[in-house]
XYZ file of C-alpha atoms in Angstrom:
661
model
C 0.197 -0.107 -0.128
C 2.843 2.436 1.175
C 4.534 1.752 -2.553
C 1.129 2.234 -4.551
C 0.685 5.515 -2.369
C 4.254 6.750 -3.295
C 3.799 6.033 -6.971
C 0.537 7.925 -6.807
C 2.200 10.816 -5.389
C 5.370 10.878 -7.908
C 2.571 10.431 -10.815
C 0.751 13.579 -9.016
C 4.106 15.429 -8.779
C 4.833 14.872 -12.462
C 1.531 15.863 -13.908
C 2.046 19.014 -11.954
C 5.167 20.039 -13.007
C 3.617 19.352 -16.638
C 0.817 21.978 -15.781
C 3.498 24.296 -14.617
C 5.396 23.985 -17.534
C 2.690 25.280 -19.587
C 2.926 28.683 -17.756
C 6.710 28.960 -18.330
C 6.798 29.045 -21.947
C 4.422 30.086 -24.823
C 5.633 27.780 -28.089
C 4.624 24.136 -28.181
C 8.539 23.220 -29.060
C 10.077 24.760 -25.923
C 6.798 23.020 -23.804
C 7.916 19.371 -25.125
C 11.184 19.752 -24.536
C 10.656 21.034 -20.911
C 8.218 18.014 -20.671
C 11.174 15.599 -22.023
C 13.504 17.421 -19.621
C 11.333 16.069 -16.740
C 11.560 12.520 -18.136
C 15.133 12.691 -18.798
C 16.011 13.931 -15.232
C 17.721 17.163 -16.516
C 17.810 20.476 -14.811
C 17.174 23.723 -16.682
C 16.949 27.453 -16.238
C 13.323 27.273 -15.552
C 13.893 24.836 -12.682
C 16.605 27.011 -11.275
C 14.251 30.078 -11.248
C 12.194 27.741 -8.804
C 15.105 27.322 -6.734
C 15.845 31.216 -6.861
C 12.509 32.318 -6.343
C 12.900 34.313 -2.742
C 15.526 36.600 -4.152
C 17.394 39.128 -1.916
C 14.995 42.309 -1.602
C 18.257 44.149 -0.760
C 19.599 43.439 -4.242
C 16.203 43.987 -6.140
C 15.795 47.314 -4.547
C 19.404 48.472 -5.509
C 20.532 49.100 -1.753
C 22.933 46.412 -1.023
C 26.690 47.606 -1.616
C 29.743 45.428 -2.021
C 32.088 48.434 -3.502
C 34.306 48.445 -0.740
C 35.132 45.451 2.381
C 33.934 47.752 5.205
C 30.589 46.194 4.281
C 28.425 44.631 2.522
C 26.034 47.275 3.778
C 22.406 46.997 3.220
C 20.163 50.023 3.728
C 16.865 49.808 5.751
C 14.681 52.068 7.907
C 16.714 51.383 10.927
C 20.061 51.497 8.980
C 19.914 54.599 6.424
C 23.450 54.771 5.551
C 26.301 52.392 4.921
C 29.440 52.406 6.970
C 30.775 55.163 4.772
C 27.852 57.337 4.747
C 26.481 56.521 1.798
C 22.538 56.621 1.535
C 20.040 54.370 -0.705
C 20.470 57.386 -3.357
C 24.313 56.933 -3.802
C 24.436 53.438 -3.570
C 21.404 52.759 -6.008
C 23.022 55.170 -8.732
C 26.159 53.483 -8.436
C 25.130 49.829 -8.928
C 22.953 51.280 -11.917
C 26.040 52.880 -13.276
C 27.948 49.623 -13.052
C 25.553 47.813 -14.804
C 25.503 50.077 -17.610
C 29.379 49.822 -17.982
C 28.759 46.102 -18.261
C 26.241 46.288 -21.137
C 28.430 48.995 -22.817
C 31.740 47.062 -22.509
C 30.260 43.862 -23.829
C 28.875 45.596 -26.897
C 31.762 47.606 -27.564
C 34.354 44.797 -27.092
C 32.303 43.023 -29.718
C 32.782 46.131 -32.006
C 36.609 46.456 -31.390
C 37.147 43.004 -32.002
C 35.689 43.804 -35.757
C 37.542 46.726 -36.213
C 40.773 45.165 -35.479
C 39.828 42.510 -37.950
C 38.782 44.937 -40.572
C 42.311 46.660 -39.985
C 43.998 43.499 -40.592
C 42.320 42.954 -43.811
C 43.600 46.474 -44.840
C 46.939 45.785 -43.914
C 46.868 42.669 -46.086
C 46.920 40.377 -42.919
C 42.925 38.998 -43.223
C 44.040 35.257 -43.117
C 40.915 34.274 -45.226
C 38.796 37.299 -44.095
C 37.991 39.695 -46.972
C 35.993 42.920 -47.061
C 32.904 41.722 -48.764
C 30.719 44.550 -49.085
C 32.866 47.425 -50.734
C 29.750 49.695 -51.367
C 29.109 49.510 -47.487
C 32.867 50.681 -47.102
C 32.329 53.552 -49.014
C 29.118 54.625 -48.149
C 30.325 54.558 -44.261
C 33.595 56.259 -45.164
C 31.433 58.948 -46.736
C 29.482 59.731 -43.516
C 32.817 60.443 -41.730
C 34.155 62.682 -44.450
C 36.839 60.419 -45.860
C 37.364 61.237 -49.618
C 37.311 57.668 -51.581
C 38.023 58.568 -55.191
C 40.988 57.052 -56.438
C 41.776 54.960 -53.543
C 41.770 51.244 -53.068
C 39.405 49.387 -50.641
C 42.250 48.870 -48.351
C 43.218 52.289 -48.267
C 39.691 53.763 -47.446
C 39.651 50.921 -44.606
C 42.715 51.980 -42.855
C 41.749 55.612 -42.889
C 38.132 54.478 -41.522
C 39.768 52.121 -38.639
C 41.625 54.963 -37.414
C 38.719 56.961 -36.799
C 36.747 53.917 -35.439
C 39.940 52.891 -33.097
C 39.868 56.819 -32.193
C 36.526 56.487 -30.691
C 37.644 53.604 -28.703
C 41.140 55.306 -27.237
C 40.187 59.202 -27.357
C 40.686 61.124 -24.210
C 39.760 64.759 -24.967
C 37.822 64.368 -28.384
C 33.963 63.467 -28.260
C 33.021 60.451 -30.113
C 33.078 61.278 -34.001
C 30.176 58.659 -34.530
C 28.096 61.193 -32.528
C 28.113 63.342 -35.849
C 25.544 60.653 -37.371
C 22.618 61.669 -35.132
C 20.493 64.432 -36.092
C 21.879 68.001 -35.246
C 19.331 69.113 -32.585
C 20.065 65.845 -30.571
C 23.468 66.385 -30.626
C 22.854 69.786 -29.184
C 20.671 68.214 -26.452
C 23.847 66.128 -25.673
C 26.187 69.004 -25.230
C 23.727 71.111 -23.371
C 22.989 68.696 -20.959
C 26.511 67.592 -20.523
C 26.437 63.751 -21.545
C 28.222 63.606 -24.898
C 30.770 61.157 -24.537
C 34.574 60.820 -25.406
C 36.272 57.524 -26.082
C 34.321 54.229 -25.082
C 37.567 53.278 -23.110
C 37.367 56.616 -21.068
C 33.989 56.277 -20.365
C 34.045 52.871 -19.050
C 37.095 53.477 -16.855
C 36.204 56.773 -15.365
C 32.483 55.054 -14.427
C 34.464 52.566 -12.484
C 36.580 55.131 -11.015
C 33.402 57.228 -10.089
C 31.944 54.078 -8.464
C 34.840 53.476 -6.415
C 33.886 54.284 -2.616
C 35.100 57.564 -1.689
C 34.531 59.262 -5.061
C 31.528 60.098 -6.616
C 28.104 60.275 -4.334
C 26.015 62.282 -6.169
C 23.202 60.221 -7.270
C 22.392 62.637 -10.285
C 26.024 62.976 -11.178
C 26.219 59.321 -11.259
C 23.052 58.596 -13.295
C 24.226 61.402 -16.032
C 27.483 59.489 -16.252
C 25.404 56.367 -16.929
C 23.681 57.957 -19.776
C 26.955 59.582 -21.234
C 28.323 55.986 -20.932
C 25.258 54.352 -22.779
C 25.762 56.857 -25.541
C 29.272 55.487 -25.933
C 27.807 52.257 -26.633
C 24.616 53.066 -28.802
C 26.435 56.025 -31.020
C 29.589 54.324 -30.559
C 30.865 50.793 -29.902
C 27.612 49.193 -31.086
C 27.151 51.599 -34.201
C 30.647 50.987 -34.810
C 30.076 47.113 -34.375
C 27.083 47.111 -37.360
C 28.896 49.092 -39.673
C 31.968 47.013 -39.550
C 29.935 43.909 -39.822
C 28.257 44.959 -43.009
C 31.806 45.922 -44.661
C 33.362 42.561 -43.522
C 30.349 40.184 -44.143
C 27.793 42.126 -46.327
C 25.138 44.240 -45.888
C 22.123 42.299 -44.736
C 19.016 42.620 -47.528
C 15.701 40.401 -47.158
C 15.897 36.852 -47.266
C 13.908 33.757 -46.413
C 14.742 31.249 -43.648
C 12.799 29.516 -40.413
C 13.203 29.480 -36.704
C 12.175 27.344 -33.557
C 13.435 23.924 -32.663
C 11.872 21.858 -35.535
C 14.619 22.908 -37.918
C 16.913 20.286 -36.702
C 17.216 17.323 -38.681
C 17.102 13.642 -37.728
C 19.161 12.384 -40.595
C 21.799 15.078 -40.516
C 24.607 16.386 -38.210
C 23.442 19.119 -36.176
C 25.614 21.812 -35.131
C 24.270 24.823 -33.008
C 26.332 27.996 -33.099
C 25.617 29.947 -29.981
C 26.703 33.534 -28.779
C 27.431 36.836 -30.483
C 30.679 37.046 -32.551
C 30.208 36.831 -36.328
C 33.715 36.025 -37.116
C 33.553 32.368 -36.008
C 29.768 31.695 -37.113
C 30.350 33.310 -40.748
C 33.497 30.921 -41.088
C 31.905 27.906 -40.080
C 28.945 28.591 -42.319
C 31.195 29.211 -45.067
C 33.340 25.934 -44.288
C 30.294 23.900 -43.766
C 29.774 23.995 -47.877
C 33.145 22.896 -48.847
C 32.821 19.376 -50.789
C 35.672 17.887 -48.348
C 33.288 18.501 -45.489
C 29.940 17.039 -47.059
C 32.144 13.794 -48.100
C 33.476 13.632 -44.498
C 29.629 13.665 -43.208
C 28.665 10.941 -45.551
C 31.152 9.057 -44.523
C 29.911 9.349 -40.977
C 26.719 7.838 -42.306
C 24.685 11.415 -42.048
C 22.978 12.907 -45.155
C 24.580 16.379 -44.496
C 24.887 18.727 -41.828
C 22.371 21.427 -40.531
C 23.940 24.275 -38.896
C 21.491 26.325 -36.749
C 21.735 29.277 -34.410
C 20.892 30.344 -31.068
C 20.468 33.819 -29.649
C 22.309 36.835 -31.467
C 24.806 34.852 -33.330
C 21.853 32.911 -34.869
C 20.798 36.597 -35.842
C 23.752 37.542 -37.544
C 24.226 34.661 -39.643
C 20.535 34.806 -40.239
C 20.624 38.310 -41.675
C 23.327 37.707 -44.023
C 23.305 33.951 -44.661
C 19.621 32.869 -44.145
C 21.166 30.279 -41.631
C 17.935 28.640 -39.663
C 17.415 29.824 -35.988
C 16.919 26.755 -33.396
C 15.760 29.367 -30.790
C 16.235 32.427 -28.707
C 18.324 32.569 -25.152
C 16.036 30.443 -22.878
C 16.015 27.624 -25.369
C 19.629 27.145 -25.682
C 19.343 24.227 -22.928
C 15.838 22.966 -24.653
C 17.878 22.245 -28.208
C 20.568 20.217 -26.517
C 17.283 18.413 -24.564
C 16.116 17.302 -28.340
C 19.073 14.612 -28.151
C 20.069 15.449 -31.781
C 22.597 18.267 -31.253
C 26.053 16.683 -31.958
C 27.979 20.092 -31.039
C 27.098 23.738 -29.593
C 29.758 25.757 -30.584
C 29.803 28.868 -27.919
C 31.773 32.235 -27.990
C 30.822 35.151 -25.961
C 27.661 36.759 -24.083
C 24.464 34.702 -22.920
C 26.019 31.424 -23.084
C 24.668 29.736 -19.864
C 27.535 27.717 -17.621
C 24.941 25.088 -16.908
C 25.125 24.114 -20.887
C 27.718 21.372 -19.974
C 25.644 19.579 -17.321
C 22.524 19.432 -19.663
C 24.676 18.076 -22.100
C 26.168 15.142 -20.264
C 22.475 13.696 -20.298
C 23.008 13.020 -24.154
C 25.880 12.680 -26.495
C 26.153 16.635 -27.158
C 29.710 18.338 -26.964
C 29.799 21.832 -25.857
C 32.809 23.799 -27.528
C 34.267 27.236 -26.194
C 36.338 28.931 -28.719
C 37.401 32.184 -27.177
C 39.985 32.724 -24.905
C 37.776 35.342 -22.984
C 34.898 33.089 -22.618
C 35.671 29.530 -21.364
C 33.356 27.396 -19.606
C 34.007 24.508 -17.135
C 33.053 21.389 -18.378
C 33.302 22.264 -21.838
C 35.741 21.209 -24.559
C 37.978 24.494 -25.621
C 39.156 24.757 -29.106
C 40.386 28.116 -29.795
C 39.215 29.509 -32.913
C 42.577 30.143 -34.671
C 41.940 33.637 -36.764
C 45.174 33.206 -38.777
C 43.914 29.755 -40.298
C 40.039 30.715 -39.745
C 38.820 28.239 -42.298
C 40.948 25.344 -41.318
C 39.958 26.090 -37.328
C 36.370 26.030 -38.558
C 36.636 22.747 -40.571
C 38.354 21.001 -37.310
C 35.377 22.001 -35.308
C 32.842 20.795 -37.976
C 34.699 17.462 -38.519
C 34.665 17.162 -34.523
C 30.971 17.432 -34.658
C 30.657 14.873 -37.532
C 32.782 12.359 -35.262
C 30.166 12.690 -32.686
C 27.265 11.580 -35.063
C 27.770 7.789 -34.252
C 27.528 8.784 -30.626
C 23.777 9.892 -30.872
C 21.263 7.755 -29.102
C 18.241 7.183 -31.389
C 16.254 6.663 -27.635
C 17.082 9.871 -26.523
C 16.020 12.001 -29.689
C 12.856 13.858 -29.930
C 13.049 17.137 -32.307
C 9.760 18.889 -31.954
C 7.968 19.638 -35.578
C 7.224 23.236 -34.903
C 8.939 25.842 -37.093
C 7.853 28.811 -39.091
C 9.023 30.881 -41.985
C 10.181 34.287 -41.640
C 11.733 37.182 -43.635
C 14.752 38.756 -42.098
C 17.518 41.049 -43.317
C 16.322 44.383 -43.209
C 19.122 46.808 -42.660
C 18.281 50.564 -43.008
C 19.723 50.577 -46.490
C 17.580 47.411 -47.314
C 14.481 49.312 -46.456
C 15.206 52.403 -48.034
C 15.971 50.308 -51.175
C 12.255 48.280 -50.668
C 10.601 51.649 -50.016
C 12.172 53.618 -53.078
C 14.040 51.003 -55.338
C 17.502 51.525 -56.638
C 17.435 55.384 -58.050
C 15.069 56.795 -55.375
C 15.665 54.536 -52.121
C 14.456 56.944 -49.235
C 12.152 56.852 -45.902
C 9.761 59.362 -47.903
C 7.141 56.487 -48.729
C 7.250 55.539 -45.164
C 7.388 59.180 -43.828
C 4.230 59.890 -45.909
C 2.290 56.588 -44.660
C 3.025 57.927 -40.986
C 1.623 61.396 -41.689
C -1.101 60.037 -43.646
C -2.176 57.840 -40.686
C -1.982 54.674 -42.719
C 0.764 53.770 -39.914
C 0.274 55.292 -36.738
C 4.025 55.073 -35.481
C 7.063 53.102 -35.101
C 7.448 50.847 -32.034
C 11.038 48.821 -31.750
C 10.689 45.577 -29.421
C 14.279 44.246 -28.398
C 15.803 42.291 -25.548
C 16.409 39.100 -24.397
C 13.570 36.901 -22.703
C 13.461 36.040 -18.724
C 12.257 32.982 -16.865
C 10.831 35.552 -14.310
C 8.066 35.875 -17.060
C 6.814 33.128 -19.207
C 8.819 33.088 -21.975
C 8.049 35.239 -25.467
C 4.657 35.983 -23.857
C 4.728 39.736 -23.229
C 6.761 40.406 -26.450
C 3.944 38.187 -28.421
C 1.044 39.896 -27.159
C 2.668 43.207 -27.661
C 3.393 42.336 -31.154
C 0.028 41.141 -32.099
C -1.833 44.079 -30.624
C 0.678 47.011 -31.961
C 0.231 45.305 -35.438
C -3.761 45.503 -35.413
C -3.484 49.203 -34.377
C -1.508 49.948 -37.483
C 1.879 50.164 -35.936
C 4.847 48.915 -37.487
C 7.002 46.906 -34.977
C 10.904 46.599 -35.757
C 12.907 44.155 -33.275
C 16.124 42.949 -32.702
C 17.764 40.121 -30.535
C 15.836 37.476 -28.992
C 12.470 39.338 -29.283
C 12.801 38.970 -32.864
C 13.715 35.354 -32.727
C 10.311 35.172 -30.683
C 8.308 37.034 -33.241
C 9.852 34.711 -36.086
C 8.880 31.447 -34.062
C 5.041 32.759 -33.962
C 5.207 33.290 -37.417
C 4.646 37.071 -37.475
C 7.731 37.901 -39.968
C 5.859 37.133 -43.209
C 3.899 39.682 -45.461
C 1.012 37.135 -45.495
C 0.942 37.916 -41.688
C 0.329 41.373 -42.534
C -2.553 40.671 -44.817
C -4.412 38.617 -42.324
C -3.817 39.995 -38.770
C -2.495 43.767 -39.266
C -4.847 46.612 -39.365
C -6.020 48.099 -42.716
C -3.707 51.127 -43.047
C -0.480 48.952 -42.138
C -1.570 45.760 -44.256
C -1.890 48.301 -47.231
C 1.628 49.546 -47.187
C 3.053 45.916 -46.250
C 1.165 44.681 -49.453
C 2.547 47.690 -51.422
C 6.091 47.125 -50.340
C 6.384 43.630 -49.861
C 7.266 43.475 -46.261
C 6.117 41.873 -43.153
C 4.539 43.755 -40.141
C 7.398 43.303 -37.979
C 10.879 43.941 -39.403
C 13.806 41.959 -38.394
C 16.907 44.044 -37.747
C 19.346 42.012 -36.602
C 21.297 41.175 -33.163
C 21.196 43.163 -29.733
C 24.421 45.050 -31.217
C 21.946 45.970 -34.079
C 19.858 48.166 -31.987
C 22.016 51.017 -33.355
C 20.065 50.226 -36.640
C 16.883 51.531 -35.240
C 18.455 54.831 -34.000
C 19.963 54.928 -37.602
C 16.681 54.424 -38.942
C 14.924 57.059 -36.631
C 17.989 59.494 -37.766
C 16.583 58.889 -41.604
C 13.182 59.726 -40.887
C 14.048 62.893 -39.403
C 16.333 63.723 -42.015
C 13.684 62.951 -44.694
C 11.586 65.694 -43.345
C 7.789 66.181 -42.604
C 8.066 64.775 -39.101
C 10.135 67.389 -36.803
C 13.654 67.844 -36.804
C 14.800 65.408 -33.504
C 14.148 61.735 -32.761
C 12.093 63.119 -29.570
C 9.581 64.358 -31.850
C 8.951 61.093 -33.876
C 5.997 58.753 -33.195
C 8.064 56.093 -31.843
C 8.247 53.920 -28.635
C 11.005 51.346 -27.931
C 9.992 48.319 -25.602
C 12.038 45.765 -23.644
C 9.362 43.442 -22.774
C 11.312 40.609 -21.240
C 14.993 41.940 -20.825
C 17.486 40.432 -18.375
C 20.957 41.649 -19.177
C 23.019 44.640 -18.496
C 23.467 45.337 -22.213
C 19.745 45.545 -21.946
C 20.231 48.686 -19.500
C 22.673 50.423 -21.593
C 20.582 50.096 -24.825
C 17.747 51.334 -22.622
C 19.698 54.372 -21.446
C 20.825 55.191 -24.747
C 17.457 55.030 -26.510
C 16.021 57.328 -23.896
C 18.974 59.998 -24.007
C 18.436 59.956 -28.010
C 14.653 60.955 -27.236
C 12.870 57.656 -27.621
C 10.682 56.686 -24.754
C 11.189 52.993 -23.405
C 9.033 50.594 -21.595
C 10.729 47.947 -19.507
C 8.363 44.731 -18.647
C 10.249 44.444 -15.440
C 11.903 46.533 -13.137
C 15.570 47.790 -12.822
C 17.159 47.482 -9.387
C 16.427 50.849 -7.955
C 13.136 50.778 -6.282
C 14.759 51.415 -2.957
C 15.655 54.815 -4.180
C 12.652 57.345 -4.631
C 15.066 59.961 -6.066
C 16.809 57.599 -8.490
C 13.674 56.082 -9.676
C 12.096 59.500 -10.123
C 15.194 60.785 -12.014
C 14.907 57.438 -14.534
C 11.353 57.440 -14.977
C 10.127 61.261 -14.723
C 13.230 63.635 -14.693
C 14.943 62.493 -17.999
C 11.952 63.568 -19.785
C 12.877 67.261 -19.056
C 16.647 66.450 -19.880
C 16.091 64.179 -22.934
C 12.707 64.593 -24.338
C 11.803 60.637 -22.977
C 12.173 59.030 -20.026
C 11.468 55.010 -18.863
C 7.903 53.500 -18.015
C 7.732 50.361 -15.955
C 4.821 48.306 -17.399
C 4.353 44.754 -16.321
C 1.156 43.970 -17.852
C 1.337 44.000 -21.831
C -1.762 45.195 -22.500
C -1.705 48.200 -20.527
C 2.037 48.443 -22.181
C -0.104 48.557 -25.465
C -2.488 51.384 -24.485
C 0.429 53.360 -22.906
C 2.072 53.004 -26.300
C -0.745 53.915 -27.941
C -1.029 57.223 -26.003
C 2.537 58.209 -26.480
C 2.373 57.779 -30.511
C -0.852 59.797 -30.506
C 0.758 62.257 -28.105
C 3.631 62.610 -30.677
C 1.209 62.791 -33.737
C -0.590 65.531 -31.987
C 2.347 67.727 -31.398
C 3.499 67.110 -34.809
C -0.194 68.144 -36.170
C -0.681 65.052 -38.031
C -3.224 63.518 -36.075
C -6.152 63.214 -38.342
C -7.842 60.623 -40.101
C -7.693 60.195 -43.911
C -9.550 58.471 -46.517
C -7.712 54.997 -47.011
C -6.406 54.487 -50.432
C -4.044 51.878 -51.231
C -0.308 53.030 -51.168
C 0.787 51.836 -54.722
C 3.655 52.317 -56.814
C 2.363 55.457 -58.356
C 2.096 56.977 -55.036
C 5.610 56.239 -54.021
C 7.083 57.935 -57.072
C 4.850 60.866 -56.881
C 6.746 61.232 -53.374
C 9.642 61.895 -54.914
């Protein structure tokens, strides 16, 4: 009887966990893998979230200080100051600034890596890497006033990398890349004192300011947080996107697919995960080599499937059309399919639990960067002086592992959706106006004529504190219905792709009448995939193009545009949010900053920044409330521009587009 009761209790516990899993994720592929993880006795980030539910309230409110070793100190009503005398305002502001530094450093180090690679190529030391898009090189060089006539690509690239590297190292000069912003916005940065100098100087200065005994004024600390973030958005991250285009090609629309169902039973499955395109681009190139195809065939496989996870996924999707296995919270679930021979990781967002999950299967986790090693993973340092050979060695090792796959453990979900990605600013201009009339004029006209209410950028990671992909999915669906054009990057973009929102057909069936007409005329989905998280700078580039085109004000702050980070979790997201607000874009957060322990810091971020920058943060945890607030913000901008009037709908056709020029 006791044994029967124990079995009954265990069965009930399993049923309860299956029910709980349905509340953790939205898409069926992820749900199937969470349930498989239960059967396979594999722990995932969703399980670890359960063990961490009682999170430290001092940490969450931002009033725990570990800056020096007199502490740690935590602020309470009975202990309103730390040992040194720091208040909740100082502590919360210091912690916030350090998070911005972490995010800025991550994006900017990525950008620096790419600039140094471009410089090597320009010096004739590319070792297999080349400048793939000379048009992009010339286009970017002209932005910086570089004369390009009668110069080789290498000569132009050397001059350009000199400017880029100066933006990283400058001690006294303001970033040259700031000049790419609208003139009025540049003036606001100078007036408020947040125009940054070199990226490296801003990060080092931030760490100095936050050292015990230095900067204790919460406003001064927060202003440097915005200054540092601008060194990311209009410095390191913007430089990273431009350099990636030059090195690997400017993205243009292409078709692909997303979700775990892109993996195949009969092929060697290799996942590439992280953020560095230098490795992933070489892997996608090397896998096409006939030698590799023969090697896979000899191992009994029908071929090789390379699929992306997280932002490396977005990088190779945008340029190569490589299929996406999933976003950040699916990295463990992809391994749980039992069908992955190897996951190749580089930097950022790679969970240290991956080797533990992989140990239940035959999957090998391979780290490739010296700054990003992982306990339990195999390290195969990627040799950038012999990149093709290095990539082939990694792929061959994955093929060798194919024979170790256990068919009994394999369960690949069927779910995957088609998507159209590759919407760089250059590609959008071309689609709107063609080769000879490329511009944002048709988009501006559609906004002015009320066919499109406004533009919303949905960005950021997903977070196990929330039902994965739920907030971003509801937001996208509802905004599209209300004639809002949505642009997305990062893991939020992958969520939209998995949901099937990134096809022109979706616009025809689900978008509001005005947006549907525009999408049909131009041939675009209602959600434009603009790339990885570092490519949020493309969103600001697009906003600048809209301002330059005219008819919608003279600054980004005047545009009917909003940014949303619905399920964010990373320090990078904090830096992104800050540079968007400093650029004049209101940002809605789906979960809170760790600053609630200071009323003054909270008020500064959620209210006072409106006076400084024309934009602020808004914490809205319910997606439908966020939709309504977004519509209010868009309509307020339209009212201020004098364009919030209803007009008779008319199909936005090719003749209309031509007449706009």
